[in-house]
Coordinates of C-alpha atoms and ligand atoms in Angstrom, one line a residue:
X1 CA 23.2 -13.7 23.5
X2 CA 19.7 -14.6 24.3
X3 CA 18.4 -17.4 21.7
X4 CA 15.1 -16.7 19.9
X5 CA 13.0 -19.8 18.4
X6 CA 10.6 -19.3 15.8
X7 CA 8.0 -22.3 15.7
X8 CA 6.6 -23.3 12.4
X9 CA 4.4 -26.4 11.0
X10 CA 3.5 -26.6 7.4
X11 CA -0.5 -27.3 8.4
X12 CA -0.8 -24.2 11.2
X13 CA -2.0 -22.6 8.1
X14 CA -3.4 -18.4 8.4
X15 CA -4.2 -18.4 4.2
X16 CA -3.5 -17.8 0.8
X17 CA -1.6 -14.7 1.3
X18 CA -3.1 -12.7 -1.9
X19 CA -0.5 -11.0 -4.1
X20 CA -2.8 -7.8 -4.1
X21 CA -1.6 -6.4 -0.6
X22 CA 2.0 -5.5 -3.2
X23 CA -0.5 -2.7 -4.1
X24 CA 0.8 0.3 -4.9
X25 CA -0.9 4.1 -5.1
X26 CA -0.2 6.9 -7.3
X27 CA -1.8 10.1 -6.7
X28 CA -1.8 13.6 -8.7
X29 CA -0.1 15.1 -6.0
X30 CA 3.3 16.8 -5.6
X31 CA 5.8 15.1 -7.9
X32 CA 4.6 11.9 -8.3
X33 CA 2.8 11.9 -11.9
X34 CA 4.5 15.1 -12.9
X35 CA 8.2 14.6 -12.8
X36 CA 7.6 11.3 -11.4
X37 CA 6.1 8.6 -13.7
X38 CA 5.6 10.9 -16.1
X39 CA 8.0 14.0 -17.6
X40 CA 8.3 14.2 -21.7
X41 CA 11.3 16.7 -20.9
X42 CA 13.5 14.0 -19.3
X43 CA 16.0 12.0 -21.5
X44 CA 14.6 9.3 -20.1
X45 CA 10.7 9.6 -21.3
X46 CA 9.5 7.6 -23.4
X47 CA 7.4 8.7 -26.8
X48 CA 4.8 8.9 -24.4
X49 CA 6.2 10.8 -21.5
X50 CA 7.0 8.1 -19.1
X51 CA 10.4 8.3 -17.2
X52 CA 11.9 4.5 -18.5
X53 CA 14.2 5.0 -15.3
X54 CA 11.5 5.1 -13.0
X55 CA 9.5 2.3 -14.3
X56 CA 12.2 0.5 -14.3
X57 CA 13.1 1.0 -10.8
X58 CA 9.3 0.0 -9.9
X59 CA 9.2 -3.1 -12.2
X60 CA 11.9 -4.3 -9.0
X61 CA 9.0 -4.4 -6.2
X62 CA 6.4 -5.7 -8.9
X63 CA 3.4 -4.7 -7.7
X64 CA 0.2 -6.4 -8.5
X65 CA -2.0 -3.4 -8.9
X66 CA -1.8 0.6 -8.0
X67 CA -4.2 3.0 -6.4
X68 CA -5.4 6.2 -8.3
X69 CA -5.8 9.2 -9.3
X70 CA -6.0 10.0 -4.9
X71 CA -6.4 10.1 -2.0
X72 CA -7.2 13.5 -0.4
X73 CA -7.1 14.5 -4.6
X74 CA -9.9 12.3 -5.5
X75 CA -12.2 14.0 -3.7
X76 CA -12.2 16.9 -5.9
X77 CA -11.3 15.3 -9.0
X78 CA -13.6 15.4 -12.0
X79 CA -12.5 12.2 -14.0
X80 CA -14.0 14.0 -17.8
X81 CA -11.1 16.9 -16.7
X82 CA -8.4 14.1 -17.6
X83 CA -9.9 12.4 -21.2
X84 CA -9.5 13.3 -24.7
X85 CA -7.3 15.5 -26.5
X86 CA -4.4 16.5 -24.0
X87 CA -4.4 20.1 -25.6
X88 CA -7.9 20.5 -25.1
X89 CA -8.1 19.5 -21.2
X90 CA -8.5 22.0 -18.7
X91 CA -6.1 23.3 -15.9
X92 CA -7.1 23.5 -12.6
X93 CA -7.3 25.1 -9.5
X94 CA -6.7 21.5 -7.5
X95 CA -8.0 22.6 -3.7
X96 CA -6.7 19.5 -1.8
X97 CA -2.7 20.2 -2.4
X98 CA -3.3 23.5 -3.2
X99 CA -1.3 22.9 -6.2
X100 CA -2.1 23.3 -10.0
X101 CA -3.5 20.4 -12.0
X102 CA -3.0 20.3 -16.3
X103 CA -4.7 17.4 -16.6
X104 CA -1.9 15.7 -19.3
X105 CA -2.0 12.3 -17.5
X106 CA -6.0 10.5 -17.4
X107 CA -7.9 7.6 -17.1
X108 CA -6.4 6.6 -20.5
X109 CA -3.1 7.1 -19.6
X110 CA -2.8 5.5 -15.9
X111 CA -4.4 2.5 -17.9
X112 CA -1.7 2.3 -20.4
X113 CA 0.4 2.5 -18.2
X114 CA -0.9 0.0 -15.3
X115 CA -1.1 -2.1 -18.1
X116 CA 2.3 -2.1 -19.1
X117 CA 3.3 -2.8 -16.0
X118 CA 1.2 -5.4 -15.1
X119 CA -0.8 -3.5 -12.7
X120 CA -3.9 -3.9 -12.0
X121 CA -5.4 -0.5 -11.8
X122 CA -7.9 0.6 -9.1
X123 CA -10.1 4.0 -9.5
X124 CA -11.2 5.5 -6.6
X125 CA -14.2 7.5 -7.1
X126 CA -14.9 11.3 -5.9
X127 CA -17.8 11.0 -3.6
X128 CA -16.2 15.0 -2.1
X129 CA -17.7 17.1 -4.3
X130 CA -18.4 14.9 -7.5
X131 CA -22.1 13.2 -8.3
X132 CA -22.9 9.4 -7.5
X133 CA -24.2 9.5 -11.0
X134 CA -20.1 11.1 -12.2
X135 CA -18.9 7.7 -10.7
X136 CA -21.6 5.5 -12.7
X137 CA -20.1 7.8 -15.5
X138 CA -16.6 6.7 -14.9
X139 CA -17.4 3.4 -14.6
X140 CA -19.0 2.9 -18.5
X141 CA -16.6 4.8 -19.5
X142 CA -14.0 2.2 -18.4
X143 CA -16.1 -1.0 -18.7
X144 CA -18.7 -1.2 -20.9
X145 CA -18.1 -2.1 -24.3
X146 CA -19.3 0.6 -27.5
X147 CA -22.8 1.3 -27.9
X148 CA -23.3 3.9 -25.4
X149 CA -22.8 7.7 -24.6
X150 CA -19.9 7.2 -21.9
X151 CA -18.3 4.0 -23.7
X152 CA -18.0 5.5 -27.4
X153 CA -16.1 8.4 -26.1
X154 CA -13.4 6.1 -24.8
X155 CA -13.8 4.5 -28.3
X156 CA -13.8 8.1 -29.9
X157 CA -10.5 8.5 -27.3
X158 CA -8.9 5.5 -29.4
X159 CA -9.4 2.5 -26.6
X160 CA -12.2 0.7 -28.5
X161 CA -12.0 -2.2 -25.8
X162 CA -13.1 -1.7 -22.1
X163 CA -10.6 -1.1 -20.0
X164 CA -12.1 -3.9 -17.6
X165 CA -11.3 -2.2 -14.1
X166 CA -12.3 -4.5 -11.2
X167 CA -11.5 -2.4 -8.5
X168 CA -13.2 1.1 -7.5
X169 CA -13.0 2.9 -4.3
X170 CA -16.1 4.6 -3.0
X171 CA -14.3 8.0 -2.4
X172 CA -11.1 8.9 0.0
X173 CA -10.7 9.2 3.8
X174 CA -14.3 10.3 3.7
X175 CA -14.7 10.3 7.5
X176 CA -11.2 13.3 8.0
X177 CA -12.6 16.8 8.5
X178 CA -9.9 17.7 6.6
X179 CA -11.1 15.6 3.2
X180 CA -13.1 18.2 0.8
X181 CA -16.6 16.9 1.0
X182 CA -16.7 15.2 4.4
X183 CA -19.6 14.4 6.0
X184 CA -20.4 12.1 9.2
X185 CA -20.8 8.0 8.4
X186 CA -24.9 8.6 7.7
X187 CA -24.3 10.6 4.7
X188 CA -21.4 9.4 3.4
X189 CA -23.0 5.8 3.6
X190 CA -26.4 7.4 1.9
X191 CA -23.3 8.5 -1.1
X192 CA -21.5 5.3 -1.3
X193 CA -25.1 3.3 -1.7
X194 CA -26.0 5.3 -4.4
X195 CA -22.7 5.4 -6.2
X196 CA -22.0 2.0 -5.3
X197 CA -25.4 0.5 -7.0
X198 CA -25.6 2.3 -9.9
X199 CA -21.6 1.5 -10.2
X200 CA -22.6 -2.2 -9.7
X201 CA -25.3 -2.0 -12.3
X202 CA -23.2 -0.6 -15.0
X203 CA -21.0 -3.7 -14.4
X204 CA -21.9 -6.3 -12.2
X205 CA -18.3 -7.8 -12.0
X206 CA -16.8 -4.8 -10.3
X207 CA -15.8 -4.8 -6.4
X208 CA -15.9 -1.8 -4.0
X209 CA -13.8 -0.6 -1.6
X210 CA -15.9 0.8 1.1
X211 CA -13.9 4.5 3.0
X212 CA -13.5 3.2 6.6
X213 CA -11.7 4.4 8.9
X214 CA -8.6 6.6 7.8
X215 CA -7.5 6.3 11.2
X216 CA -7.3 4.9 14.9
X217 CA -7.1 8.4 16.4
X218 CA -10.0 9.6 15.1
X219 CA -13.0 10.0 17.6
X220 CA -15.4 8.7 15.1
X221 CA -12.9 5.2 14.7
X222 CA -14.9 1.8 14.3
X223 CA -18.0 3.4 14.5
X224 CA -18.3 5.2 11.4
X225 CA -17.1 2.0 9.5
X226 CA -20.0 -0.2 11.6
X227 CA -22.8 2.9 10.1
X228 CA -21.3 2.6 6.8
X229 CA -20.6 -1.1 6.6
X230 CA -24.8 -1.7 7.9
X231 CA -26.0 0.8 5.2
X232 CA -24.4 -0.5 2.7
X233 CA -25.1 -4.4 3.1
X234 CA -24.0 -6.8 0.7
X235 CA -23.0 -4.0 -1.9
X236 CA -19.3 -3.6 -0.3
X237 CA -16.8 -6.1 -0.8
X238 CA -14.2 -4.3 1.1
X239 CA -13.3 -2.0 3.6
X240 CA -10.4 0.6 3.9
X241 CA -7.7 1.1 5.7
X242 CA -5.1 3.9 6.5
X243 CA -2.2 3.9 8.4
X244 CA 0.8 6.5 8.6
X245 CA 3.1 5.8 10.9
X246 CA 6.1 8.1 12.8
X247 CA 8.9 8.0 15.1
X248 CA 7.3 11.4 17.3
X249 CA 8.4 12.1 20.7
X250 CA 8.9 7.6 20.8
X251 CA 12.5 6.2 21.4
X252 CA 13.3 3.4 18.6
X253 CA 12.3 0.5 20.5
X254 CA 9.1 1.8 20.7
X255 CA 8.7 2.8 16.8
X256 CA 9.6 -0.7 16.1
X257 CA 7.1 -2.0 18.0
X258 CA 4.2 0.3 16.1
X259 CA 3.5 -3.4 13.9
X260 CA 1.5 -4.1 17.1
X261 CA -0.9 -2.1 16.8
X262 CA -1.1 -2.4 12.9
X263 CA -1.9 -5.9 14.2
X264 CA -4.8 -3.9 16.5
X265 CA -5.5 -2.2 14.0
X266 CA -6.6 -5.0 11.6
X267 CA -8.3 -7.2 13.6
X268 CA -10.4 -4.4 15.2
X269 CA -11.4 -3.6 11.6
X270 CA -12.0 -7.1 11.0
X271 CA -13.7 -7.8 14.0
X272 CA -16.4 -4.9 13.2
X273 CA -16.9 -6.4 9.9
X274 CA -18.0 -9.6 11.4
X275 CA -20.0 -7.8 14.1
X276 CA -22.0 -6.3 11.1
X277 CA -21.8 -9.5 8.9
X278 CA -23.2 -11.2 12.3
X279 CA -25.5 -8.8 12.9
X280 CA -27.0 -8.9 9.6
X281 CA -27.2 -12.1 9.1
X282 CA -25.6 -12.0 6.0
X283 CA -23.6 -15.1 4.4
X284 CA -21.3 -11.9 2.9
X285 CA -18.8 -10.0 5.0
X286 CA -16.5 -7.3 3.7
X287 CA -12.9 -8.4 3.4
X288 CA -10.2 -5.6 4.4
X289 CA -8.2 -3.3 2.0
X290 CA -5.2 -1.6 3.7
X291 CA -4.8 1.2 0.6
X292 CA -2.7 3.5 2.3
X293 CA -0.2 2.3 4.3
X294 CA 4.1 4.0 5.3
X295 CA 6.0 5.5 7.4
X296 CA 5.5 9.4 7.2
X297 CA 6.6 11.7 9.9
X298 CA 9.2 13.9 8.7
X299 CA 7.0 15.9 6.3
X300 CA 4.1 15.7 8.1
X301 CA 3.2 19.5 9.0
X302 CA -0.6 20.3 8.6
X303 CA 0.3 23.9 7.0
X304 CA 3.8 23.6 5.9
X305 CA 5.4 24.1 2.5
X306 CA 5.6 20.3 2.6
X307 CA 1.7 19.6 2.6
X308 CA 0.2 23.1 0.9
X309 CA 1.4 23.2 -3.1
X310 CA 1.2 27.1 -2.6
X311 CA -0.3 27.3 -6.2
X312 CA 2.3 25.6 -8.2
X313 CA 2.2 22.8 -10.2
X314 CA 4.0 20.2 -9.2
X315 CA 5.3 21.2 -5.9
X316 CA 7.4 19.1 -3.8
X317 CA 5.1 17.8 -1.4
X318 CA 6.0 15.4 1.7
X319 CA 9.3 14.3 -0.1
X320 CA 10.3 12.4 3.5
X321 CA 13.8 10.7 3.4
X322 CA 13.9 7.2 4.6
X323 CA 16.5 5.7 6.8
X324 CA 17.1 2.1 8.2
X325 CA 14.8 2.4 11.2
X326 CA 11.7 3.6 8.7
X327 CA 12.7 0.2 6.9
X328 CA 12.5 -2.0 9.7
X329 CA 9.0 -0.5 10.6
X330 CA 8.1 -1.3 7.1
X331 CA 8.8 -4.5 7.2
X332 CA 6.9 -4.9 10.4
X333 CA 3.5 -3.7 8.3
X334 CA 4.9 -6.3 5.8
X335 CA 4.9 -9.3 8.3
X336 CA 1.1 -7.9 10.0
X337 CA 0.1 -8.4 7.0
X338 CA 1.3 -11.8 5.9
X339 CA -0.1 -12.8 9.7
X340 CA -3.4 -11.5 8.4
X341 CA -4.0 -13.5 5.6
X342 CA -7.4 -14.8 5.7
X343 CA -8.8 -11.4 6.1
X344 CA -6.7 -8.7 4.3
X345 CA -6.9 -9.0 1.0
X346 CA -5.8 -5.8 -0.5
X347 CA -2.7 -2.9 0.5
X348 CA -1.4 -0.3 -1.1
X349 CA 2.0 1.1 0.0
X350 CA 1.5 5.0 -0.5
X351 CA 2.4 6.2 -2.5
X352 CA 5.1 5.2 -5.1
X353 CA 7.5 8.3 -6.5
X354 CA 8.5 11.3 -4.3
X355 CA 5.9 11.7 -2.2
X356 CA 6.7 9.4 0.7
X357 CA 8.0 6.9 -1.4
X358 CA 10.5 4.2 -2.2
X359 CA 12.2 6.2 -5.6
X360 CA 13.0 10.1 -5.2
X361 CA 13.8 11.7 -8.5
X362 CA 15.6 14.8 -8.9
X363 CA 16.0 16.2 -12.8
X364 CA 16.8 13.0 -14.7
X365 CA 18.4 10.9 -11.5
X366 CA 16.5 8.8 -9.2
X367 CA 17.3 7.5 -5.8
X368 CA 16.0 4.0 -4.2
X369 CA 14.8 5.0 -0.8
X370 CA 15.7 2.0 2.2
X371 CA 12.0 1.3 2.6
X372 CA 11.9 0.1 -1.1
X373 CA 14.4 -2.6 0.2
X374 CA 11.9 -5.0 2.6
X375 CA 9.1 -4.4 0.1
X376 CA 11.1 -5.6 -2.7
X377 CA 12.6 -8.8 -0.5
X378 CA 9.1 -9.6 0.4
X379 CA 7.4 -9.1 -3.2
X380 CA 9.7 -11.8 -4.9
X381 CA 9.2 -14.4 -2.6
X382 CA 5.0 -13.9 -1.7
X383 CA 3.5 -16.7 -3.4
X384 CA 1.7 -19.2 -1.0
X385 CA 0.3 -19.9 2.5
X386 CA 0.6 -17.9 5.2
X387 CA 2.2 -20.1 8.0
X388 CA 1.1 -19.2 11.7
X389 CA 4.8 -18.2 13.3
X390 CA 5.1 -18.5 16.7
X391 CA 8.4 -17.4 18.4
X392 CA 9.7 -17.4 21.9
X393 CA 12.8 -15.2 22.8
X394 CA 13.9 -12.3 24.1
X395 CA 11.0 -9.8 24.9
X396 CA 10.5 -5.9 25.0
X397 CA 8.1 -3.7 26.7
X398 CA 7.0 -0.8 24.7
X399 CA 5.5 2.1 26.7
X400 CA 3.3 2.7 23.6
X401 CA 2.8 -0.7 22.3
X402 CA 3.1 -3.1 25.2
X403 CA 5.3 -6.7 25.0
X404 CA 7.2 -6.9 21.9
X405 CA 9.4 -9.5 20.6
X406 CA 12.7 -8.5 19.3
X407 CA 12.1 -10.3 16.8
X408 CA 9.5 -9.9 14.4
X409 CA 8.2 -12.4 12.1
X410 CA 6.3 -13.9 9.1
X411 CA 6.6 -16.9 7.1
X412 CA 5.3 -18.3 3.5
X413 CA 5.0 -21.6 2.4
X414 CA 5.1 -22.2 -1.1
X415 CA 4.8 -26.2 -2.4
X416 CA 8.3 -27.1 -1.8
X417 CA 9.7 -23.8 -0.6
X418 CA 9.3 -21.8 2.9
X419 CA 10.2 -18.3 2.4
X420 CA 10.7 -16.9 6.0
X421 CA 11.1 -13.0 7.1
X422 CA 12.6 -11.5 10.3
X423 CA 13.3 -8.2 11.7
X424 CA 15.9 -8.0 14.3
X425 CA 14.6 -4.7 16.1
X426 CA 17.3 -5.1 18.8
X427 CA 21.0 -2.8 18.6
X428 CA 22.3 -6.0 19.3
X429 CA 22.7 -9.0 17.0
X430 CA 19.8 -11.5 17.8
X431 CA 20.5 -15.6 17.4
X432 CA 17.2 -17.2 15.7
X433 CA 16.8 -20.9 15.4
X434 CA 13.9 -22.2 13.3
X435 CA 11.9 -24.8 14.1
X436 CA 10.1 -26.7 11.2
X437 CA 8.2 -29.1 13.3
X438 CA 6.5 -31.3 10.6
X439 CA 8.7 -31.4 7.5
X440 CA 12.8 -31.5 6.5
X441 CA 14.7 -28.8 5.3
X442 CA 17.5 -30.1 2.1
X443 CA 20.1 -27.6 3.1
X444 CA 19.6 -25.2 -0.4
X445 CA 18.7 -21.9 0.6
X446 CA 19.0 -18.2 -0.5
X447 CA 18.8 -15.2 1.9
X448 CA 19.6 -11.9 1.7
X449 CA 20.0 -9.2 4.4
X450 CA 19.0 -5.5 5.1
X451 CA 21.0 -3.5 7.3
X452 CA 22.9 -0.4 7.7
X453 CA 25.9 1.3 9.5
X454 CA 23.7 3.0 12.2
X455 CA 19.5 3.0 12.4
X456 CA 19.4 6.5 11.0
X457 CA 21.4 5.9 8.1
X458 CA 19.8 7.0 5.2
X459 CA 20.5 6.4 0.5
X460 CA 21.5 10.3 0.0
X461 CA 22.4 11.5 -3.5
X462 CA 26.0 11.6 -2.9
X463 CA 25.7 8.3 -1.0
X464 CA 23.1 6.3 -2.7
X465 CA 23.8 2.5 -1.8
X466 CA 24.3 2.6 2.2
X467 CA 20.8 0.8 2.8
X468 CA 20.6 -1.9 0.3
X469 CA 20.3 -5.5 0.8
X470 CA 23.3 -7.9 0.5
X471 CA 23.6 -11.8 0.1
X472 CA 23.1 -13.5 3.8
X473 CA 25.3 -16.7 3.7
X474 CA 25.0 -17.0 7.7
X475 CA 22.3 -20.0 7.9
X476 CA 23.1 -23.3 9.5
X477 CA 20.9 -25.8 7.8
X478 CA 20.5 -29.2 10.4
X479 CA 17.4 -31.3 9.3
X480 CA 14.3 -29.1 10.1
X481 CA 16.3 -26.7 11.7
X482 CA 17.9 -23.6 11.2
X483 CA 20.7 -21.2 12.8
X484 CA 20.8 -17.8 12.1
X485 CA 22.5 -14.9 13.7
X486 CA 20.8 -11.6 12.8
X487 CA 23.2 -8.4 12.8
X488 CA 21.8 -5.6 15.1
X489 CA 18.6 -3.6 13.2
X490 CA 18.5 -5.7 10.5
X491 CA 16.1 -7.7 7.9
X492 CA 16.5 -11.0 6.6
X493 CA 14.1 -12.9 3.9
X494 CA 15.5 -16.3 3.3
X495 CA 13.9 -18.9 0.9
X496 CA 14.8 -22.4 2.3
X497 CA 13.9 -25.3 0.2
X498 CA 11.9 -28.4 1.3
X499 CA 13.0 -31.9 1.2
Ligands
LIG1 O1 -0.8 9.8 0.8 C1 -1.0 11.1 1.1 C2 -2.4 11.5 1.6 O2 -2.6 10.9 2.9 C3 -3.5 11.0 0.8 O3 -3.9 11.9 -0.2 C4 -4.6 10.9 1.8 O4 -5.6 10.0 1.5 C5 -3.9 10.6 3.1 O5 -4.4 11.5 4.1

């Protein structure tokens, strides 16, 4: 067995890793409000319609803040369809799913409920087919205290505080053909300025997410976010993000190695930013905001009963089933992020319930997916600095993604604590020693371990807990270093403590 050394030193320092990229996204599509957060028929809602199971299950990857009401959805969405009295709100023809929308869950209710969770909610605005001056709307209606048309009819709605939302996206994916509303960067930037002033001078204190991007493939990549990000000038604090990831024609060494180019893929983005920033000569760049991120493959048929709602309300829509493998390659957008630290601030794993996400539910059960596994390991222990890993091993060439190490890393250091993560992407098990050059380890540690009986292995109905993880006693604490023997396809988060 080949050895694999990961390098580490307490002052090779990438950042503050920011607890916002545990973002979450929840969008009225498929079953993921309807029959996912929120059913009244279930025994297990609430007096107010939430499904207590499925909260419950989320409150385990606490996430610090959730995307919604879209997505591809936002773009058509008229936020005054979703306020007031529930029996008087309007159903809907929704064009993006092709599905039917009742409107029963709103501005008022995601707030509740991001607040009950401790959430922090983020509205992304419809700049498809709604007005500039509709998002300005939104955002009195949200922020500004009583006094004024938009803010007394959330007092009249019974929320006589503001609802104080930081965070607003300037639209969705505006640069896909496929996104109602698109339009080439010029115009959507000529949108996003307008929105995103007026936005800004209803409440100064807000920040905006910029649409860049939605992704690499896309002829228009780079350059459409350099149009938009020069238009808007100082006015955006972010910049999107998409990524959806799949195994397609590749062979698994090669879908573990897509966290390469998610590490491109960021530092491209970043490295327009500052290209604009530079060019500018502004003392203000935009910061990166990741908020749609997973692996989706399965489902993925433009056309298909899995993407087109066929006129129903609440279809089941891209309702992918996650094995081991898909975990791994989470965890590897998981560690790209950590590694990005200084300049991604913000990621939302998309989306939450049902559609592609961590919890299935199915009538009144509900299934934890493998991917909600490394997000989960990761979330409890993401306080701190983001330490610059450097490991030398055993190496892989990708046809798609060039050299690869087997194993992929991250690691955190928090005061006296160093939470390290690996991913053993090899079928065979992979030896790691690391290497804490500067400081002593005490020997206390907890670690717990991911892995499965095969890389397709999947949590099925009947066989719910194949892919969860379990206590890893295997470390060999020696000073500042450490031994560890990772089983084939595997993921292991240990927090080791410092003397
Ligand atoms: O998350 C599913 C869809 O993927 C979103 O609505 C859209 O923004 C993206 O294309």
């Amino acid at each position: 067995m080949i050895k694999n050394t990961l390098h580490l030193h307490t002052q090779f320092q990438i950042g503050e890793v920011d607890p916002r990229i545990f973002g979450g996204f929840l969008e009225h599509m498929g079953r993921a409000v309807y029959e996912g957060v929120y059913q009244p028929e279930s025994r297990h809602a609430d007096e107010k319609g939430w499904r207590t199971d499925v909260l419950e299950a989320l409150k385990g990857l606490a996430m610090t803040n959730v995307r919604y009401p879209g997505g591809n959805f936002a773009s058509g969405y008229h936020w005054e369809d979703g306020v007031g009295p529930k029996e008087a709100r309007p159903t809907v023809r929704e064009l993006a799913w092709q599905s039917i929308e009742p409107n029963q869950v709103g501005t008022d209710e995601f707030i509740e409920l991001a607040r009950r969770m401790k959430w922090d909610p983020m509205l992304a605005v419809n700049l498809g087919t709604g007005s500039p001056e509709e998002a300005r709307n939104w955002v009195e209606y949200c922020n500004s205290p009583p006094g004024t048309l938009f803010a007394d009819r959330r007092v009249t709605h019974g929320h006589s505080d503001p609802h104080d939302v930081k965070l607003w996206c300037l639209g969705n994916e505006m640069d896909g053909p496929w996104q109602l509303g698109h339009v080439p960067a010029d115009q959507y930037a000529i949108r996003a300025q307008q929105a995103g002033k007026m936005m800004k001078d209803v409440d100064p204190s807000i920040e905006l997410v910029l649409c860049g991007s939605s992704m690499p493939q896309l002829a228009t990549y780079l350059e459409w976010d350099q149009t938009a990000l020069e238009y808007m000038g100082d006015l955006t604090d972010y910049v999107s993000l998409h990524r959806y990831v799949g195994l397609g024609d590749k062979e698994t060494a090669d879908f573990l190695a897509i966290p390469n180019s998610i590490d491109q893929q960021i530092e491209e983005v970043d490295a327009t930013c500052r290209f604009v920033q530079g060019k500018r000569k502004s003392k203000k760049r935009a910061w990166l905001c990741f908020d749609e991120w997973n692996v989706w493959y399965k489902t993925m048929k433009p056309g298909s009963e899995h993407m087109q709602g066929g006129g129903k309300f609440a279809p089941p829509l891209i309702e992918e089933i996650y094995d081991l493998r898909d975990a791994l390659v989470v965890s590897g957008f998981l560690h790209s992020f950590i590694r990005h630290a200084d300049v991604l601030k913000i990621a939302n794993i998309a989306q939450i319930v049902n559609i592609i996400a961590p919890i299935l539910t199915r009538d009144d059960s509900l299934l934890i997916q493998s991917i909600y596994w490394p997000f989960a390991m990761f979330s409890k222990r993401r306080n701190g600095i983001s330490l610059s890993p450097k490991i030398q091993g055993e190496m892989y060439e990708s046809s798609r993604y060039g050299d690869t190490q087997v194993i992929d890393s991250s690691a955190i250091l928090d005061r006296d604590h160093l939470h390290v993560f690996l991913t053993n992407r090899s079928a065979s098990a992979s030896q790691v020693e690391i290497q804490l050059a500067d400081r002593k380890l005490s020997g206390a540690y907890n670690a717990e371990c991911l892995t499965g009986p095969d890389p397709l292995a999947c949590n099925r109905w009947e066989t719910p807990d194949v892919i969860s993880p379990k206590a890893f006693s295997d470390c060999k604490i020696d000073g500042s270093s450490v031994d560890l023997t990772l089983p084939p396809y595997s993921f292991v988060a240990a927090t080791l403590q410092l003397v």
